[in-house]
Every structure is written in structure tokens, then in C-alpha cells.
Amino acid sequence: MKFKKSLAKVVAAVSLAFAGFVAVNTVNTQNNTVQAASKTSQSNKVVSLAKKQVGKRYVYGATGPNAFDCSGLTSYVYSHAIGKYISRTTYGQVYQGKTVKVSTASLKKGDLLFWGSKSSPYHVGIYVGGGQYVHAATPSQGVRKQYLSSYFWPSTAKRII
């Protein structure tokens, strides 16, 4: 009789522990899903606002809303799309966020792309998906969207979101 009571207690304890484990994992999974959805929403807002700038003028030192230089565009888009303030300069931006591999398989919408070395970047743009990015190119080209393959491959990518 004592054995049956002890066995029943052990089974009950294991069942409760398992139920608690499942409940905790369910909550963690739901939190991760919500965080991923939030990041996707933020990335989409960044991409949408970046694309709306295409066709605007390039002016060195300009920070929008009617003209931009490359880092002025990226800082403007991040602050106005999602309220995230990043450095005003390309050099400052390359030190922000998480470094990610520069490949179309690794890049996510909203990642910042840099040309030049990490210690001396000379250009920045925003990855918008599909192998394309938006950037304030030159005074003659303005803000444009183009394929990664149409220019030198970026040397560094940073995930801000």
C-alpha cells in the first residue's frame, strides 16, 4: 500500500513538473513570436520609408526630408520610420548594431550595408530585400534603389533592428 501511495506521489509530481515545463516553454515561444513579428514590422517600416525617398536629390551633408547624403538618408529613415536614432555619419553607423554576413541569404530587410573598411567606411545604404538596396548615391544620381550586383559588393553589414 505504501508503495502505491509513493508511486502516485511521484507520478503526480512528474506530471506537474512536465505541465509547468510545457507552460513555460509555451510562454517563451509566444514571446519570441511576438518579438519576431515586432522586428519584422519595424523592418518593413524602414524599407517602406527608404523606398519613398527614391528620386530625391543627393546633397552632401543633407539629412532630409527633400535631399540626403548617404548617412543622412539612413539616419533619417531609422528615426522617422521607427523612432530609432542612429549616428549621423557613416563612420559612426558602422559601429552600431550587430555585424552580419554580407550575403543575400544572411541579409534581412533594414540591414545597413557599408562600403570600404570598418575603420574607414565611405558609403552606406539600406537593404530592402530581393538583392536590392536604397542609398543616396551621387549628386547626379540622387537617392536610388539598385541591385547589390550593380556596384561593388558591400564590405560590412549591420543589423540595427
PDB file of C-alpha atoms in Angstrom:
ATOM      1  CA  MET A   1       0.000   0.000   0.000  1.00  0.00           C
ATOM      2  CA  LYS A   2       2.824   2.406   0.894  1.00  0.00           C
ATOM      3  CA  PHE A   3       4.435   1.681  -2.463  1.00  0.00           C
ATOM      4  CA  LYS A   4       1.249   2.613  -4.378  1.00  0.00           C
ATOM      5  CA  LYS A   5       0.927   5.931  -2.460  1.00  0.00           C
ATOM      6  CA  SER A   6       4.592   6.731  -3.074  1.00  0.00           C
ATOM      7  CA  LEU A   7       4.273   5.850  -6.736  1.00  0.00           C
ATOM      8  CA  ALA A   8       1.151   8.004  -7.048  1.00  0.00           C
ATOM      9  CA  LYS A   9       3.003  10.957  -5.475  1.00  0.00           C
ATOM     10  CA  VAL A  10       5.948  10.544  -7.838  1.00  0.00           C
ATOM     11  CA  VAL A  11       3.656  10.327 -10.878  1.00  0.00           C
ATOM     12  CA  ALA A  12       1.756  13.426  -9.716  1.00  0.00           C
ATOM     13  CA  ALA A  13       4.988  15.359  -9.123  1.00  0.00           C
ATOM     14  CA  VAL A  14       6.375  14.407 -12.542  1.00  0.00           C
ATOM     15  CA  SER A  15       3.074  15.332 -14.204  1.00  0.00           C
ATOM     16  CA  LEU A  16       3.027  18.751 -12.524  1.00  0.00           C
ATOM     17  CA  ALA A  17       6.652  19.392 -13.390  1.00  0.00           C
ATOM     18  CA  PHE A  18       6.013  18.453 -17.027  1.00  0.00           C
ATOM     19  CA  ALA A  19       2.907  20.662 -17.169  1.00  0.00           C
ATOM     20  CA  GLY A  20       4.926  23.557 -15.761  1.00  0.00           C
ATOM     21  CA  PHE A  21       7.681  22.971 -18.304  1.00  0.00           C
ATOM     22  CA  VAL A  22       5.188  22.968 -21.179  1.00  0.00           C
ATOM     23  CA  ALA A  23       3.518  26.150 -19.875  1.00  0.00           C
ATOM     24  CA  VAL A  24       6.855  27.970 -19.519  1.00  0.00           C
ATOM     25  CA  ASN A  25       8.004  26.888 -22.982  1.00  0.00           C
ATOM     26  CA  THR A  26       4.669  27.948 -24.482  1.00  0.00           C
ATOM     27  CA  VAL A  27       5.044  31.423 -22.936  1.00  0.00           C
ATOM     28  CA  ASN A  28       8.654  31.690 -24.148  1.00  0.00           C
ATOM     29  CA  THR A  29       7.645  30.608 -27.659  1.00  0.00           C
ATOM     30  CA  GLN A  30       4.822  33.167 -27.718  1.00  0.00           C
ATOM     31  CA  ASN A  31       7.193  35.923 -26.536  1.00  0.00           C
ATOM     32  CA  ASN A  32       9.720  35.008 -29.235  1.00  0.00           C
ATOM     33  CA  THR A  33       6.960  35.036 -31.860  1.00  0.00           C
ATOM     34  CA  VAL A  34       5.782  38.488 -30.730  1.00  0.00           C
ATOM     35  CA  GLN A  35       9.367  39.822 -30.755  1.00  0.00           C
ATOM     36  CA  ALA A  36       9.973  38.430 -34.255  1.00  0.00           C
ATOM     37  CA  ALA A  37       6.716  39.955 -35.517  1.00  0.00           C
ATOM     38  CA  SER A  38       7.685  43.303 -33.997  1.00  0.00           C
ATOM     39  CA  LYS A  39      11.112  43.200 -35.667  1.00  0.00           C
ATOM     40  CA  THR A  40       9.518  42.296 -38.998  1.00  0.00           C
ATOM     41  CA  SER A  41       7.064  45.180 -38.638  1.00  0.00           C
ATOM     42  CA  GLN A  42       9.903  47.593 -37.846  1.00  0.00           C
ATOM     43  CA  SER A  43      11.979  46.339 -40.782  1.00  0.00           C
ATOM     44  CA  ASN A  44       9.026  46.766 -43.126  1.00  0.00           C
ATOM     45  CA  LYS A  45       8.520  50.352 -41.925  1.00  0.00           C
ATOM     46  CA  VAL A  46      12.205  51.132 -42.521  1.00  0.00           C
ATOM     47  CA  VAL A  47      12.095  49.630 -46.013  1.00  0.00           C
ATOM     48  CA  SER A  48       8.853  51.403 -46.891  1.00  0.00           C
ATOM     49  CA  LEU A  49      10.168  54.821 -45.867  1.00  0.00           C
ATOM     50  CA  ALA A  50      13.517  54.214 -47.595  1.00  0.00           C
ATOM     51  CA  LYS A  51      11.747  53.392 -50.868  1.00  0.00           C
ATOM     52  CA  LYS A  52       9.652  56.573 -50.587  1.00  0.00           C
ATOM     53  CA  GLN A  53      12.881  58.610 -50.710  1.00  0.00           C
ATOM     54  CA  VAL A  54      13.886  57.244 -54.135  1.00  0.00           C
ATOM     55  CA  GLY A  55      14.150  60.058 -56.649  1.00  0.00           C
ATOM     56  CA  LYS A  56      15.119  62.738 -54.130  1.00  0.00           C
ATOM     57  CA  ARG A  57      18.283  64.768 -54.562  1.00  0.00           C
ATOM     58  CA  TYR A  58      21.744  63.950 -53.199  1.00  0.00           C
ATOM     59  CA  VAL A  59      23.355  66.869 -51.376  1.00  0.00           C
ATOM     60  CA  TYR A  60      26.468  66.317 -49.281  1.00  0.00           C
ATOM     61  CA  GLY A  61      25.609  66.845 -45.603  1.00  0.00           C
ATOM     62  CA  ALA A  62      21.826  66.840 -46.188  1.00  0.00           C
ATOM     63  CA  THR A  63      19.610  64.988 -43.723  1.00  0.00           C
ATOM     64  CA  GLY A  64      16.210  65.255 -45.426  1.00  0.00           C
ATOM     65  CA  PRO A  65      13.402  65.478 -45.997  1.00  0.00           C
ATOM     66  CA  ASN A  66      13.978  66.826 -49.535  1.00  0.00           C
ATOM     67  CA  ALA A  67      17.633  65.880 -50.060  1.00  0.00           C
ATOM     68  CA  PHE A  68      20.114  63.484 -48.476  1.00  0.00           C
ATOM     69  CA  ASP A  69      23.647  62.251 -48.404  1.00  0.00           C
ATOM     70  CA  CYS A  70      24.133  58.543 -47.730  1.00  0.00           C
ATOM     71  CA  SER A  71      24.294  58.588 -43.925  1.00  0.00           C
ATOM     72  CA  GLY A  72      21.744  61.390 -43.753  1.00  0.00           C
ATOM     73  CA  LEU A  73      19.323  59.084 -45.558  1.00  0.00           C
ATOM     74  CA  THR A  74      19.917  56.121 -43.252  1.00  0.00           C
ATOM     75  CA  SER A  75      19.678  58.168 -40.052  1.00  0.00           C
ATOM     76  CA  TYR A  76      16.540  59.949 -41.329  1.00  0.00           C
ATOM     77  CA  VAL A  77      14.810  56.707 -42.305  1.00  0.00           C
ATOM     78  CA  TYR A  78      15.519  54.967 -38.996  1.00  0.00           C
ATOM     79  CA  SER A  79      14.452  57.909 -36.848  1.00  0.00           C
ATOM     80  CA  HIS A  80      11.287  58.688 -38.823  1.00  0.00           C
ATOM     81  CA  ALA A  81      10.193  55.109 -39.547  1.00  0.00           C
ATOM     82  CA  ILE A  82      10.654  53.563 -36.103  1.00  0.00           C
ATOM     83  CA  GLY A  83      11.999  56.261 -33.779  1.00  0.00           C
ATOM     84  CA  LYS A  84      15.446  54.637 -33.648  1.00  0.00           C
ATOM     85  CA  TYR A  85      18.223  57.199 -33.565  1.00  0.00           C
ATOM     86  CA  ILE A  86      21.491  56.115 -35.142  1.00  0.00           C
ATOM     87  CA  SER A  87      24.645  58.110 -35.697  1.00  0.00           C
ATOM     88  CA  ARG A  88      24.530  60.820 -38.343  1.00  0.00           C
ATOM     89  CA  THR A  89      27.776  59.696 -40.009  1.00  0.00           C
ATOM     90  CA  THR A  90      28.730  56.582 -41.938  1.00  0.00           C
ATOM     91  CA  TYR A  91      31.727  56.179 -39.649  1.00  0.00           C
ATOM     92  CA  GLY A  92      29.506  56.238 -36.548  1.00  0.00           C
ATOM     93  CA  GLN A  93      26.870  53.936 -38.034  1.00  0.00           C
ATOM     94  CA  VAL A  94      29.356  51.173 -38.864  1.00  0.00           C
ATOM     95  CA  TYR A  95      29.955  50.721 -35.115  1.00  0.00           C
ATOM     96  CA  GLN A  96      26.270  50.308 -34.265  1.00  0.00           C
ATOM     97  CA  GLY A  97      24.144  47.162 -34.324  1.00  0.00           C
ATOM     98  CA  LYS A  98      25.176  43.572 -34.855  1.00  0.00           C
ATOM     99  CA  THR A  99      27.568  42.599 -37.642  1.00  0.00           C
ATOM    100  CA  VAL A 100      26.010  40.135 -40.085  1.00  0.00           C
ATOM    101  CA  LYS A 101      27.447  38.244 -43.034  1.00  0.00           C
ATOM    102  CA  VAL A 102      27.191  40.119 -46.315  1.00  0.00           C
ATOM    103  CA  SER A 103      25.256  37.612 -48.408  1.00  0.00           C
ATOM    104  CA  THR A 104      21.738  37.698 -49.767  1.00  0.00           C
ATOM    105  CA  ALA A 105      20.996  34.581 -47.690  1.00  0.00           C
ATOM    106  CA  SER A 106      22.024  36.312 -44.443  1.00  0.00           C
ATOM    107  CA  LEU A 107      20.792  39.859 -45.025  1.00  0.00           C
ATOM    108  CA  LYS A 108      17.413  40.976 -43.716  1.00  0.00           C
ATOM    109  CA  LYS A 109      15.337  43.949 -44.752  1.00  0.00           C
ATOM    110  CA  GLY A 110      16.531  47.072 -42.982  1.00  0.00           C
ATOM    111  CA  ASP A 111      20.159  45.968 -42.547  1.00  0.00           C
ATOM    112  CA  LEU A 112      22.695  48.706 -43.166  1.00  0.00           C
ATOM    113  CA  LEU A 113      25.255  47.990 -45.893  1.00  0.00           C
ATOM    114  CA  PHE A 114      28.705  49.594 -45.850  1.00  0.00           C
ATOM    115  CA  TRP A 115      31.408  50.008 -48.454  1.00  0.00           C
ATOM    116  CA  GLY A 116      35.059  50.476 -47.522  1.00  0.00           C
ATOM    117  CA  SER A 117      36.700  49.027 -44.428  1.00  0.00           C
ATOM    118  CA  LYS A 118      35.146  49.013 -40.969  1.00  0.00           C
ATOM    119  CA  SER A 119      37.763  51.512 -39.821  1.00  0.00           C
ATOM    120  CA  SER A 120      37.190  53.706 -42.869  1.00  0.00           C
ATOM    121  CA  PRO A 121      33.746  53.229 -44.451  1.00  0.00           C
ATOM    122  CA  TYR A 122      32.906  55.634 -47.252  1.00  0.00           C
ATOM    123  CA  HIS A 123      29.287  54.747 -48.100  1.00  0.00           C
ATOM    124  CA  VAL A 124      26.123  53.299 -46.515  1.00  0.00           C
ATOM    125  CA  GLY A 125      22.747  52.098 -47.798  1.00  0.00           C
ATOM    126  CA  ILE A 126      19.691  50.171 -46.572  1.00  0.00           C
ATOM    127  CA  TYR A 127      19.000  46.608 -47.710  1.00  0.00           C
ATOM    128  CA  VAL A 128      15.380  46.392 -48.905  1.00  0.00           C
ATOM    129  CA  GLY A 129      15.219  42.714 -49.871  1.00  0.00           C
ATOM    130  CA  GLY A 130      15.389  40.873 -53.157  1.00  0.00           C
ATOM    131  CA  GLY A 131      19.096  41.609 -53.532  1.00  0.00           C
ATOM    132  CA  GLN A 132      18.423  45.372 -53.640  1.00  0.00           C
ATOM    133  CA  TYR A 133      19.293  48.379 -51.529  1.00  0.00           C
ATOM    134  CA  VAL A 134      18.346  52.057 -51.325  1.00  0.00           C
ATOM    135  CA  HIS A 135      21.052  54.682 -50.992  1.00  0.00           C
ATOM    136  CA  ALA A 136      21.833  58.304 -51.673  1.00  0.00           C
ATOM    137  CA  ALA A 137      24.310  57.642 -54.466  1.00  0.00           C
ATOM    138  CA  THR A 138      25.813  60.794 -56.018  1.00  0.00           C
ATOM    139  CA  PRO A 139      24.730  64.332 -56.909  1.00  0.00           C
ATOM    140  CA  SER A 140      23.924  63.194 -60.458  1.00  0.00           C
ATOM    141  CA  GLN A 141      22.029  60.055 -59.397  1.00  0.00           C
ATOM    142  CA  GLY A 142      20.289  61.111 -56.184  1.00  0.00           C
ATOM    143  CA  VAL A 143      18.525  58.574 -53.981  1.00  0.00           C
ATOM    144  CA  ARG A 144      18.052  55.335 -55.852  1.00  0.00           C
ATOM    145  CA  LYS A 145      17.252  51.666 -55.482  1.00  0.00           C
ATOM    146  CA  GLN A 146      19.587  49.224 -57.156  1.00  0.00           C
ATOM    147  CA  TYR A 147      20.813  45.643 -57.107  1.00  0.00           C
ATOM    148  CA  LEU A 148      23.788  44.687 -54.977  1.00  0.00           C
ATOM    149  CA  SER A 149      25.368  43.186 -58.082  1.00  0.00           C
ATOM    150  CA  SER A 150      25.346  46.542 -59.900  1.00  0.00           C
ATOM    151  CA  TYR A 151      28.043  48.083 -57.686  1.00  0.00           C
ATOM    152  CA  PHE A 152      30.985  46.857 -55.653  1.00  0.00           C
ATOM    153  CA  TRP A 153      29.869  44.253 -53.108  1.00  0.00           C
ATOM    154  CA  PRO A 154      29.458  45.788 -49.606  1.00  0.00           C
ATOM    155  CA  SER A 155      32.249  45.019 -47.156  1.00  0.00           C
ATOM    156  CA  THR A 156      30.163  45.081 -43.971  1.00  0.00           C
ATOM    157  CA  ALA A 157      26.518  44.746 -42.943  1.00  0.00           C
ATOM    158  CA  LYS A 158      24.946  45.751 -39.629  1.00  0.00           C
ATOM    159  CA  ARG A 159      21.604  44.713 -38.183  1.00  0.00           C
ATOM    160  CA  ILE A 160      20.102  47.637 -36.271  1.00  0.00           C
ATOM    161  CA  ILE A 161      16.681  46.083 -35.606  1.00  0.00           C
TER     162      ILE A 161
END
